[in-house]
Amino acid sequence: MANQAPTLLDLNGTSIAENSNVGFVVGMLTATDPDTNATITLTFTDGNGSQHNNLFALDANGTLRTTATFDYETNANSLYIRIRATDEHNASLAKTFVIN
């Protein structure tokens, strides 16, 4: 049976309170792969919807954190990040998330 790419990529939090400290936990990213015992790596990726990737950090366990303090009057109201879930055979799924 051929390797299948991840089929689901999700983020359980999509908002940041104004003036939250750097390192604020936005949420947890999870990915699902139909292959049994697949190892999935989550990374930021370039492409449509990646313009604010630099304002966030992603831990190895999928925790998405801020790397800046956000101010409603200064920053965009909607921030766009693009995440890629890649399995050990290099099959992948990318998705854009909107952070408010």
Tab-separated table of N, CA and C in Angstrom:
chain	number	residue	atom	x	y	z
A	1	MET	N	0.838	-1.186	0.000
A	1	MET	CA	0.000	0.000	0.000
A	1	MET	C	0.879	1.243	0.000
A	2	ALA	N	0.547	2.207	-0.813
A	2	ALA	CA	1.322	3.434	-0.933
A	2	ALA	C	1.085	4.355	0.258
A	3	ASN	N	2.086	5.151	0.549
A	3	ASN	CA	1.968	6.140	1.620
A	3	ASN	C	0.902	7.177	1.275
A	4	GLN	N	0.124	7.548	2.276
A	4	GLN	CA	-0.889	8.591	2.091
A	4	GLN	C	-0.472	9.836	2.850
A	5	ALA	N	-0.825	10.985	2.313
A	5	ALA	CA	-0.516	12.268	2.949
A	5	ALA	C	-1.445	12.501	4.134
A	6	PRO	N	-1.026	13.354	5.082
A	6	PRO	CA	-1.944	13.741	6.158
A	6	PRO	C	-3.247	14.279	5.560
A	7	THR	N	-4.362	14.011	6.243
A	7	THR	CA	-5.671	14.391	5.716
A	7	THR	C	-6.363	15.467	6.531
A	8	LEU	N	-5.847	15.774	7.721
A	8	LEU	CA	-6.491	16.758	8.577
A	8	LEU	C	-5.424	17.551	9.309
A	9	LEU	N	-5.596	18.865	9.336
A	9	LEU	CA	-4.714	19.760	10.073
A	9	LEU	C	-5.618	20.757	10.770
A	10	ASP	N	-5.513	20.846	12.109
A	10	ASP	CA	-6.444	21.674	12.862
A	10	ASP	C	-5.715	22.470	13.938
A	11	LEU	N	-6.293	23.614	14.287
A	11	LEU	CA	-5.788	24.488	15.349
A	11	LEU	C	-6.935	24.735	16.310
A	12	ASN	N	-6.729	24.466	17.603
A	12	ASN	CA	-7.825	24.576	18.564
A	12	ASN	C	-7.987	25.964	19.186
A	13	GLY	N	-7.228	26.942	18.730
A	13	GLY	CA	-7.375	28.309	19.213
A	13	GLY	C	-7.048	29.275	18.096
A	14	THR	N	-7.837	30.330	17.941
A	14	THR	CA	-7.594	31.248	16.820
A	14	THR	C	-7.746	32.710	17.227
A	15	SER	N	-7.518	33.024	18.507
A	15	SER	CA	-7.619	34.424	18.894
A	15	SER	C	-6.545	34.775	19.915
A	16	ILE	N	-6.171	36.053	19.905
A	16	ILE	CA	-5.170	36.596	20.812
A	16	ILE	C	-5.785	37.807	21.493
A	17	ALA	N	-5.693	37.865	22.809
A	17	ALA	CA	-6.150	39.052	23.528
A	17	ALA	C	-5.165	40.188	23.280
A	18	GLU	N	-5.684	41.391	23.090
A	18	GLU	CA	-4.837	42.556	22.855
A	18	GLU	C	-3.838	42.717	23.997
A	19	ASN	N	-2.601	43.079	23.639
A	19	ASN	CA	-1.504	43.326	24.575
A	19	ASN	C	-1.073	42.086	25.364
A	20	SER	N	-1.362	40.883	24.856
A	20	SER	CA	-0.873	39.664	25.501
A	20	SER	C	0.643	39.631	25.422
A	21	ASN	N	1.269	39.019	26.399
A	21	ASN	CA	2.721	38.923	26.432
A	21	ASN	C	3.256	38.079	25.283
A	22	VAL	N	4.504	38.354	24.905
A	22	VAL	CA	5.198	37.501	23.943
A	22	VAL	C	5.230	36.097	24.538
A	23	GLY	N	4.965	35.100	23.735
A	23	GLY	CA	4.919	33.726	24.209
A	23	GLY	C	3.513	33.261	24.556
A	24	PHE	N	2.513	34.128	24.340
A	24	PHE	CA	1.114	33.776	24.591
A	24	PHE	C	0.758	32.542	23.765
A	25	VAL	N	0.133	31.555	24.393
A	25	VAL	CA	-0.270	30.332	23.688
A	25	VAL	C	-1.578	30.595	22.949
A	26	VAL	N	-1.509	30.556	21.624
A	26	VAL	CA	-2.689	30.734	20.780
A	26	VAL	C	-3.508	29.455	20.776
A	27	GLY	N	-2.844	28.315	20.649
A	27	GLY	CA	-3.539	27.039	20.616
A	27	GLY	C	-2.601	25.908	20.253
A	28	MET	N	-3.182	24.739	20.082
A	28	MET	CA	-2.436	23.537	19.722
A	28	MET	C	-2.821	23.100	18.316
A	29	LEU	N	-1.820	22.799	17.522
A	29	LEU	CA	-2.027	22.249	16.183
A	29	LEU	C	-1.978	20.730	16.262
A	30	THR	N	-2.883	20.097	15.548
A	30	THR	CA	-2.889	18.638	15.447
A	30	THR	C	-3.063	18.241	13.994
A	31	ALA	N	-2.516	17.097	13.653
A	31	ALA	CA	-2.651	16.579	12.290
A	31	ALA	C	-2.969	15.097	12.355
A	32	THR	N	-3.697	14.638	11.350
A	32	THR	CA	-4.082	13.232	11.245
A	32	THR	C	-3.569	12.676	9.928
A	33	ASP	N	-3.008	11.486	10.002
A	33	ASP	CA	-2.510	10.794	8.815
A	33	ASP	C	-3.170	9.416	8.772
A	34	PRO	N	-3.700	9.005	7.626
A	34	PRO	CA	-4.373	7.702	7.543
A	34	PRO	C	-3.429	6.505	7.676
A	35	ASP	N	-2.124	6.729	7.530
A	35	ASP	CA	-1.167	5.641	7.665
A	35	ASP	C	-0.936	5.333	9.143
A	36	THR	N	-1.000	4.081	9.514
A	36	THR	CA	-0.797	3.659	10.896
A	36	THR	C	0.599	4.038	11.376
A	37	ASN	N	0.669	4.602	12.575
A	37	ASN	CA	1.938	4.969	13.223
A	37	ASN	C	2.751	5.993	12.441
A	38	ALA	N	2.116	6.831	11.674
A	38	ALA	CA	2.831	7.871	10.923
A	38	ALA	C	3.416	8.891	11.899
A	39	THR	N	4.581	9.395	11.568
A	39	THR	CA	5.221	10.461	12.335
A	39	THR	C	5.024	11.749	11.557
A	40	ILE	N	4.390	12.736	12.185
A	40	ILE	CA	4.068	13.988	11.502
A	40	ILE	C	4.876	15.135	12.104
A	41	THR	N	5.452	15.948	11.222
A	41	THR	CA	6.181	17.143	11.623
A	41	THR	C	5.383	18.358	11.167
A	42	LEU	N	5.211	19.331	12.071
A	42	LEU	CA	4.488	20.565	11.760
A	42	LEU	C	5.481	21.710	11.615
A	43	THR	N	5.353	22.469	10.519
A	43	THR	CA	6.246	23.595	10.268
A	43	THR	C	5.463	24.733	9.620
A	44	PHE	N	6.012	25.943	9.721
A	44	PHE	CA	5.478	27.054	8.942
A	44	PHE	C	5.923	26.836	7.503
A	45	THR	N	5.100	27.281	6.558
A	45	THR	CA	5.471	27.156	5.155
A	45	THR	C	5.072	28.421	4.413
A	46	ASP	N	5.823	28.744	3.375
A	46	ASP	CA	5.508	29.902	2.548
A	46	ASP	C	4.360	29.575	1.612
A	47	GLY	N	3.727	30.614	1.109
A	47	GLY	CA	2.635	30.438	0.167
A	47	GLY	C	1.496	31.373	0.507
A	48	ASN	N	0.407	31.230	-0.210
A	48	ASN	CA	-0.763	32.071	0.005
A	48	ASN	C	-1.252	31.915	1.440
A	49	GLY	N	-1.282	33.025	2.196
A	49	GLY	CA	-1.733	32.987	3.574
A	49	GLY	C	-0.621	32.868	4.594
A	50	SER	N	0.623	33.121	4.195
A	50	SER	CA	1.753	32.980	5.124
A	50	SER	C	2.334	34.322	5.573
A	51	GLN	N	1.638	35.423	5.293
A	51	GLN	CA	2.243	36.744	5.510
A	51	GLN	C	2.565	37.070	6.965
A	52	HIS	N	2.009	36.379	7.941
A	52	HIS	CA	2.290	36.688	9.346
A	52	HIS	C	3.005	35.532	10.064
A	53	ASN	N	3.551	34.585	9.326
A	53	ASN	CA	4.271	33.457	9.947
A	53	ASN	C	5.344	33.949	10.913
A	54	ASN	N	6.015	35.053	10.580
A	54	ASN	CA	7.123	35.554	11.382
A	54	ASN	C	6.693	36.075	12.755
A	55	LEU	N	5.407	36.240	12.992
A	55	LEU	CA	4.906	36.754	14.271
A	55	LEU	C	4.563	35.636	15.251
A	56	PHE	N	4.843	34.392	14.857
A	56	PHE	CA	4.481	33.239	15.672
A	56	PHE	C	5.626	32.231	15.716
A	57	ALA	N	5.594	31.383	16.739
A	57	ALA	CA	6.554	30.276	16.874
A	57	ALA	C	5.756	29.000	17.067
A	58	LEU	N	6.334	27.901	16.625
A	58	LEU	CA	5.685	26.600	16.705
A	58	LEU	C	6.615	25.636	17.419
A	59	ASP	N	6.170	25.102	18.566
A	59	ASP	CA	6.959	24.128	19.309
A	59	ASP	C	6.861	22.759	18.632
A	60	ALA	N	7.782	21.867	18.989
A	60	ALA	CA	7.790	20.519	18.420
A	60	ALA	C	6.503	19.758	18.727
A	61	ASN	N	5.841	20.078	19.838
A	61	ASN	CA	4.607	19.374	20.200
A	61	ASN	C	3.360	19.995	19.578
A	62	GLY	N	3.519	21.052	18.757
A	62	GLY	CA	2.390	21.665	18.070
A	62	GLY	C	1.801	22.885	18.749
A	63	THR	N	2.456	23.388	19.801
A	63	THR	CA	1.969	24.588	20.481
A	63	THR	C	2.326	25.824	19.662
A	64	LEU	N	1.300	26.615	19.328
A	64	LEU	CA	1.493	27.851	18.573
A	64	LEU	C	1.537	29.009	19.564
A	65	ARG	N	2.637	29.784	19.550
A	65	ARG	CA	2.834	30.912	20.466
A	65	ARG	C	3.135	32.190	19.679
A	66	THR	N	2.866	33.313	20.313
A	66	THR	CA	3.181	34.604	19.704
A	66	THR	C	4.657	34.932	19.920
A	67	THR	N	5.225	35.706	19.001
A	67	THR	CA	6.587	36.210	19.167
A	67	THR	C	6.584	37.734	19.214
A	68	ALA	N	5.405	38.322	19.328
A	68	ALA	CA	5.254	39.776	19.379
A	68	ALA	C	4.066	40.108	20.271
A	69	THR	N	4.003	41.357	20.714
A	69	THR	CA	2.834	41.859	21.431
A	69	THR	C	1.936	42.522	20.406
A	70	PHE	N	0.660	42.191	20.407
A	70	PHE	CA	-0.263	42.697	19.402
A	70	PHE	C	-1.132	43.807	19.980
A	71	ASP	N	-1.242	44.872	19.218
A	71	ASP	CA	-2.043	46.025	19.598
A	71	ASP	C	-3.079	46.253	18.502
A	72	TYR	N	-4.331	46.330	18.883
A	72	TYR	CA	-5.434	46.445	17.928
A	72	TYR	C	-5.239	47.623	16.977
A	73	GLU	N	-4.758	48.751	17.495
A	73	GLU	CA	-4.616	49.949	16.661
A	73	GLU	C	-3.411	49.871	15.715
A	74	THR	N	-2.417	49.047	16.049
A	74	THR	CA	-1.190	48.967	15.270
A	74	THR	C	-1.172	47.785	14.310
A	75	ASN	N	-1.632	46.627	14.783
A	75	ASN	CA	-1.554	45.396	13.998
A	75	ASN	C	-2.825	45.171	13.195
A	76	ALA	N	-2.713	44.315	12.221
A	76	ALA	CA	-3.896	43.911	11.448
A	76	ALA	C	-4.877	43.188	12.372
A	77	ASN	N	-6.155	43.289	12.071
A	77	ASN	CA	-7.174	42.602	12.869
A	77	ASN	C	-7.153	41.099	12.639
A	78	SER	N	-6.779	40.691	11.445
A	78	SER	CA	-6.687	39.274	11.102
A	78	SER	C	-5.266	38.976	10.658
A	79	LEU	N	-4.674	37.967	11.279
A	79	LEU	CA	-3.313	37.560	10.968
A	79	LEU	C	-3.369	36.193	10.305
A	80	TYR	N	-2.580	36.018	9.259
A	80	TYR	CA	-2.625	34.785	8.464
A	80	TYR	C	-1.319	34.006	8.611
A	81	ILE	N	-1.457	32.733	8.966
A	81	ILE	CA	-0.299	31.843	9.033
A	81	ILE	C	-0.587	30.604	8.193
A	82	ARG	N	0.472	30.019	7.686
A	82	ARG	CA	0.330	28.813	6.859
A	82	ARG	C	1.207	27.726	7.464
A	83	ILE	N	0.586	26.590	7.751
A	83	ILE	CA	1.259	25.473	8.404
A	83	ILE	C	1.253	24.261	7.479
A	84	ARG	N	2.353	23.494	7.519
A	84	ARG	CA	2.454	22.266	6.739
A	84	ARG	C	2.636	21.090	7.702
A	85	ALA	N	1.859	20.047	7.488
A	85	ALA	CA	2.010	18.773	8.200
A	85	ALA	C	2.655	17.797	7.219
A	86	THR	N	3.821	17.280	7.584
A	86	THR	CA	4.577	16.397	6.694
A	86	THR	C	4.840	15.079	7.402
A	87	ASP	N	4.559	13.967	6.727
A	87	ASP	CA	4.847	12.666	7.335
A	87	ASP	C	6.276	12.242	7.011
A	88	GLU	N	6.688	11.114	7.578
A	88	GLU	CA	8.079	10.662	7.436
A	88	GLU	C	8.447	10.276	6.008
A	89	HIS	N	7.466	10.175	5.116
A	89	HIS	CA	7.736	9.863	3.709
A	89	HIS	C	7.637	11.113	2.830
A	90	ASN	N	7.588	12.283	3.479
A	90	ASN	CA	7.551	13.589	2.827
A	90	ASN	C	6.220	13.899	2.133
A	91	ALA	N	5.173	13.152	2.437
A	91	ALA	CA	3.837	13.510	1.952
A	91	ALA	C	3.309	14.586	2.889
A	92	SER	N	2.606	15.582	2.349
A	92	SER	CA	2.232	16.704	3.212
A	92	SER	C	0.877	17.304	2.865
A	93	LEU	N	0.411	18.109	3.802
A	93	LEU	CA	-0.821	18.869	3.683
A	93	LEU	C	-0.538	20.244	4.274
A	94	ALA	N	-0.880	21.314	3.547
A	94	ALA	CA	-0.691	22.675	4.049
A	94	ALA	C	-2.058	23.344	4.199
A	95	LYS	N	-2.159	24.200	5.218
A	95	LYS	CA	-3.416	24.882	5.481
A	95	LYS	C	-3.123	26.265	6.052
A	96	THR	N	-3.961	27.226	5.667
A	96	THR	CA	-3.867	28.583	6.197
A	96	THR	C	-4.855	28.755	7.333
A	97	PHE	N	-4.401	29.394	8.401
A	97	PHE	CA	-5.253	29.689	9.552
A	97	PHE	C	-5.315	31.191	9.746
A	98	VAL	N	-6.469	31.684	10.178
A	98	VAL	CA	-6.662	33.106	10.456
A	98	VAL	C	-6.691	33.260	11.972
A	99	ILE	N	-5.803	34.119	12.488
A	99	ILE	CA	-5.739	34.412	13.917
A	99	ILE	C	-6.296	35.811	14.116
A	100	ASN	N	-7.258	35.949	14.996
A	100	ASN	CA	-7.877	37.259	15.261
A	100	ASN	C	-7.395	37.819	16.577
